[in-house]
XYZ file of C-alpha atoms in Angstrom:
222
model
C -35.028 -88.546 -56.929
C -36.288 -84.905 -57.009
C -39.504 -85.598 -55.446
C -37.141 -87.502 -51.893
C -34.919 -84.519 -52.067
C -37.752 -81.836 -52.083
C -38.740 -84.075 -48.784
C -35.189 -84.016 -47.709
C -35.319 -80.232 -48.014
C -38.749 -79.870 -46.359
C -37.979 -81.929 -43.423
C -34.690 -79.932 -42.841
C -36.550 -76.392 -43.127
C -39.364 -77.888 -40.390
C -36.376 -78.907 -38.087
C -34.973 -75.189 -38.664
C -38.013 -73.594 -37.696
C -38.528 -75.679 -35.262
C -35.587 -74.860 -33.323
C -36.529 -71.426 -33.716
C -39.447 -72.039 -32.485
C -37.649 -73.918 -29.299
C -35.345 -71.133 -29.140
C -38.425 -69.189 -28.537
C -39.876 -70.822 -25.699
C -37.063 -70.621 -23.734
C -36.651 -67.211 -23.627
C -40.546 -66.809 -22.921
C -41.965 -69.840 -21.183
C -41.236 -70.421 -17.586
C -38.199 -68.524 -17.319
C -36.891 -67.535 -13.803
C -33.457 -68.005 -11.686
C -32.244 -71.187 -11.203
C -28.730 -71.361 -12.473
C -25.486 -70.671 -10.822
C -25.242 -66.577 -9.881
C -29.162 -66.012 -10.414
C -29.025 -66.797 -13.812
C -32.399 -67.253 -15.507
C -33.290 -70.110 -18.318
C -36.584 -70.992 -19.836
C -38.740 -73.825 -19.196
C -37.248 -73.984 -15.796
C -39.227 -76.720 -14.075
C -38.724 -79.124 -16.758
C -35.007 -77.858 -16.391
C -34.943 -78.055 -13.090
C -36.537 -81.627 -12.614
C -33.874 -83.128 -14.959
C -31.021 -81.065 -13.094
C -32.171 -82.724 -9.451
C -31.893 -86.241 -11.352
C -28.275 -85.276 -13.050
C -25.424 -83.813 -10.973
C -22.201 -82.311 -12.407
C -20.204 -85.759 -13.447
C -16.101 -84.542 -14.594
C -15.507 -87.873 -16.240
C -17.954 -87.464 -18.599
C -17.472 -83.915 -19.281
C -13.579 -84.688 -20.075
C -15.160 -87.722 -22.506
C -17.090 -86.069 -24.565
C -14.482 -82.936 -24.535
C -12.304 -85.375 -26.234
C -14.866 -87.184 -28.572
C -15.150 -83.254 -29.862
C -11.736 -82.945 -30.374
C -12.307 -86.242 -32.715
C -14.684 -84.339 -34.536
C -12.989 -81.306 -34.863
C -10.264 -83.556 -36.377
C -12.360 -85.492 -38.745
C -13.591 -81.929 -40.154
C -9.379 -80.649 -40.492
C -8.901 -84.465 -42.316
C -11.701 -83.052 -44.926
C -10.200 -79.419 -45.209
C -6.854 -81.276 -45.989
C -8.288 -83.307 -48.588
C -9.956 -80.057 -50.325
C -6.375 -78.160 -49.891
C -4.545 -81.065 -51.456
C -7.084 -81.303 -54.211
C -6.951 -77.266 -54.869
C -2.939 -77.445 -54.722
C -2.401 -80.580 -57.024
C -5.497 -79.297 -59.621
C -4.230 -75.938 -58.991
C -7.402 -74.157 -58.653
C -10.062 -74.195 -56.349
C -13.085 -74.566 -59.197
C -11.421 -77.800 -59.996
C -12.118 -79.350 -56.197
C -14.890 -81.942 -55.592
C -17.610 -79.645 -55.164
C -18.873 -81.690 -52.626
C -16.040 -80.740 -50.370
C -16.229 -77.084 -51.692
C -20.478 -77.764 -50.284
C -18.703 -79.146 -47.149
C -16.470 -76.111 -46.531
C -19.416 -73.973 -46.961
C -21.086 -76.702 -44.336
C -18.286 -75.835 -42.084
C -18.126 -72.627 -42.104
C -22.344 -72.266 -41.279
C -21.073 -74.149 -38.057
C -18.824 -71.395 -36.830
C -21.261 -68.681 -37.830
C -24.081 -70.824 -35.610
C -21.181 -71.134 -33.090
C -20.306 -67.087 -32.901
C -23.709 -66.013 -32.907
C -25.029 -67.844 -30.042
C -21.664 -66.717 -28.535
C -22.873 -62.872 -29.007
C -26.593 -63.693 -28.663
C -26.746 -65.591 -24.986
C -29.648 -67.263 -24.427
C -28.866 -69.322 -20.883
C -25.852 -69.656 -18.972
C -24.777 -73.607 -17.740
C -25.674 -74.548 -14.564
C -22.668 -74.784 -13.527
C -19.894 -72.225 -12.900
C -16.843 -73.390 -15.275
C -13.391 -71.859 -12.756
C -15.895 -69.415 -11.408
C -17.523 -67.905 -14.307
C -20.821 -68.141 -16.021
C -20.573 -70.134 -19.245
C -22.590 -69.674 -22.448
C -25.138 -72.974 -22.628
C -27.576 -72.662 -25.415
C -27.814 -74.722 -27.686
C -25.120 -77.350 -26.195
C -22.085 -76.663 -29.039
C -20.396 -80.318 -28.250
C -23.894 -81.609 -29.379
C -24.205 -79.763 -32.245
C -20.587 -79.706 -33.896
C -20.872 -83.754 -33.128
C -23.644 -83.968 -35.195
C -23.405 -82.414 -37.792
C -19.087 -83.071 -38.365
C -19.581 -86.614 -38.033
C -23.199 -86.863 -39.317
C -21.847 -85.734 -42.691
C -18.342 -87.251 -42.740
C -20.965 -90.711 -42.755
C -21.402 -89.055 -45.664
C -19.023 -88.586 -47.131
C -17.301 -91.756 -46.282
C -20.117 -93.529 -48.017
C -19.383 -92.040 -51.296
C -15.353 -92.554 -50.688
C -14.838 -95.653 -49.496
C -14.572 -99.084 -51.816
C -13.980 -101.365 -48.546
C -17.760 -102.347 -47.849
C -16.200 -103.546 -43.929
C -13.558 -100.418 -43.193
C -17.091 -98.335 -44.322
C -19.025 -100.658 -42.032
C -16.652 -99.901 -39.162
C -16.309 -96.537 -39.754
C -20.268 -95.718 -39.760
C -20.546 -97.505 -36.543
C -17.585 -95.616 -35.158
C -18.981 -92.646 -36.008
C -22.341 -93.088 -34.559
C -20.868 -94.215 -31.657
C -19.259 -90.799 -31.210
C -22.639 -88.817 -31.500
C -24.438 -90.570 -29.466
C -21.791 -91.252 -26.743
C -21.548 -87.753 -27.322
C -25.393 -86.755 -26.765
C -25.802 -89.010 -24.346
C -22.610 -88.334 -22.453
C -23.356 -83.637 -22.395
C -26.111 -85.017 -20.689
C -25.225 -87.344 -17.667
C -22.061 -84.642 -17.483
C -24.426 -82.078 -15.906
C -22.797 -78.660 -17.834
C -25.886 -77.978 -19.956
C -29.743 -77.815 -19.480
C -31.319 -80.596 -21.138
C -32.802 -77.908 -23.028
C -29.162 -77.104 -24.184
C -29.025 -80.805 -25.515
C -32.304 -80.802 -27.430
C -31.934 -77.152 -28.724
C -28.251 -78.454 -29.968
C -29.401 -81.384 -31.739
C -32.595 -79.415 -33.625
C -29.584 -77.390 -35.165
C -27.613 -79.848 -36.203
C -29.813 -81.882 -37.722
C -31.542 -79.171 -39.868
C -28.497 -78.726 -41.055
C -26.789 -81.662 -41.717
C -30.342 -81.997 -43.497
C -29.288 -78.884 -45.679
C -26.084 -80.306 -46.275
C -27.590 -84.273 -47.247
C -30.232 -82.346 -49.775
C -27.393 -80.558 -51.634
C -24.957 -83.469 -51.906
C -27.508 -85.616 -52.987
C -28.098 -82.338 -55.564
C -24.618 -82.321 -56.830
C -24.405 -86.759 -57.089
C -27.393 -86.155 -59.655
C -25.963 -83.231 -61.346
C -22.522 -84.663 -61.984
C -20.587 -87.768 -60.738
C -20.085 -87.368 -57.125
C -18.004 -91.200 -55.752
């Protein structure tokens, strides 16, 4: 068990570093002006070659808008469930820790989120109602990932019906990669966007999948 998890760990701190690494390059490699207004991204001909191939496509933009807003829901049904726990143990040492780890989870997310929001590393290549838009890493992609990569879970570990869990998996990982797939054929982000998006959230919904399996070993996570 503690020899898989110290791979678990590994492999998420590679996938880290590697989208450092990626981050990297596209500030670096090949960068010059090929989005909307002059706007320069990295690794532009591999960029650009994918943009001549995908054109700006509203219906799936407005898709995968909405499969976000699913996500974003599945994360509030989670910070419910901690609430209700806090308010009927009255205290908040007393909730799962598992959802106290997935708060925590959360909450990385929006720090990700608001620092790529400061620190702007491409614009989209397209204008959204006339402005530039921040692009990188592609946030649908990675708050997809990791909300319902770890509500899989979760619902794992929570669920007694061996078909409503069956269901609900496939559901779920037919919203991230519907989701993927869909940022891409929409035409808003850089394919770089896409894979720079899912590097991050899979490093950490690595993290988070290392320290749950942590906690089931330390005390009796469901």
């Amino acid at each position: 068990m503690y020899k898989k998890n110290a791979e678990n760990y590994i492999i998420s701190t590679i996938l880290f570093l590697s989208f450092i690494v990626f981050t990297f390059l596209i500030k670096t490699v090949d960068v010059q002006s090929i989005g909307p207004n002059n706007s320069s991204v990295g690794l532009a001909s591999a960029n650009e070659c994918i943009r001549n191939i995908v054109d700006y496509n509203f219906l799936w933009y407005t898709i995968t808008d909405w499969l976000g807003i699913t996500a974003i829901l599945t994360a509030f049904s989670f910070t419910v469930l901690g609430l209700c726990q806090c308010i009927h143990r009255k205290s908040l040492k007393k909730v799962d820790s598992d959802i106290l780890l997935l708060g925590l989870f959360y909450f990385s997310i929006i720090t990700c989120y608001s620092f790529f929001e400061k620190v702007i590393i491409n614009y989209s290549p397209v204008l959204m109602n006339g402005c530039l838009k921040v692009s990188y890493p592609s946030s649908h992609t990675m708050i997809v990932v990791c909300i319902m990569g770890t509500a899989m879970i979760q619902f794992k570990y929570r669920l007694k019906n061996k078909i409503l869990l069956q269901i609900i998996e496939i559901f779920s990982a037919l919203i991230i990669l519907v989701t993927v797939t869909g940022r891409i054929i929409s035409g808003v982000h850089w394919f770089t966007d896409i894979v720079g998006g899912l590097l991050l959230a899979l490093s950490l919904t690595g993290f988070y999948y290392s320290g749950f399996k942590q906690l089931a070993k330390n005390q009796d996570v469901r």
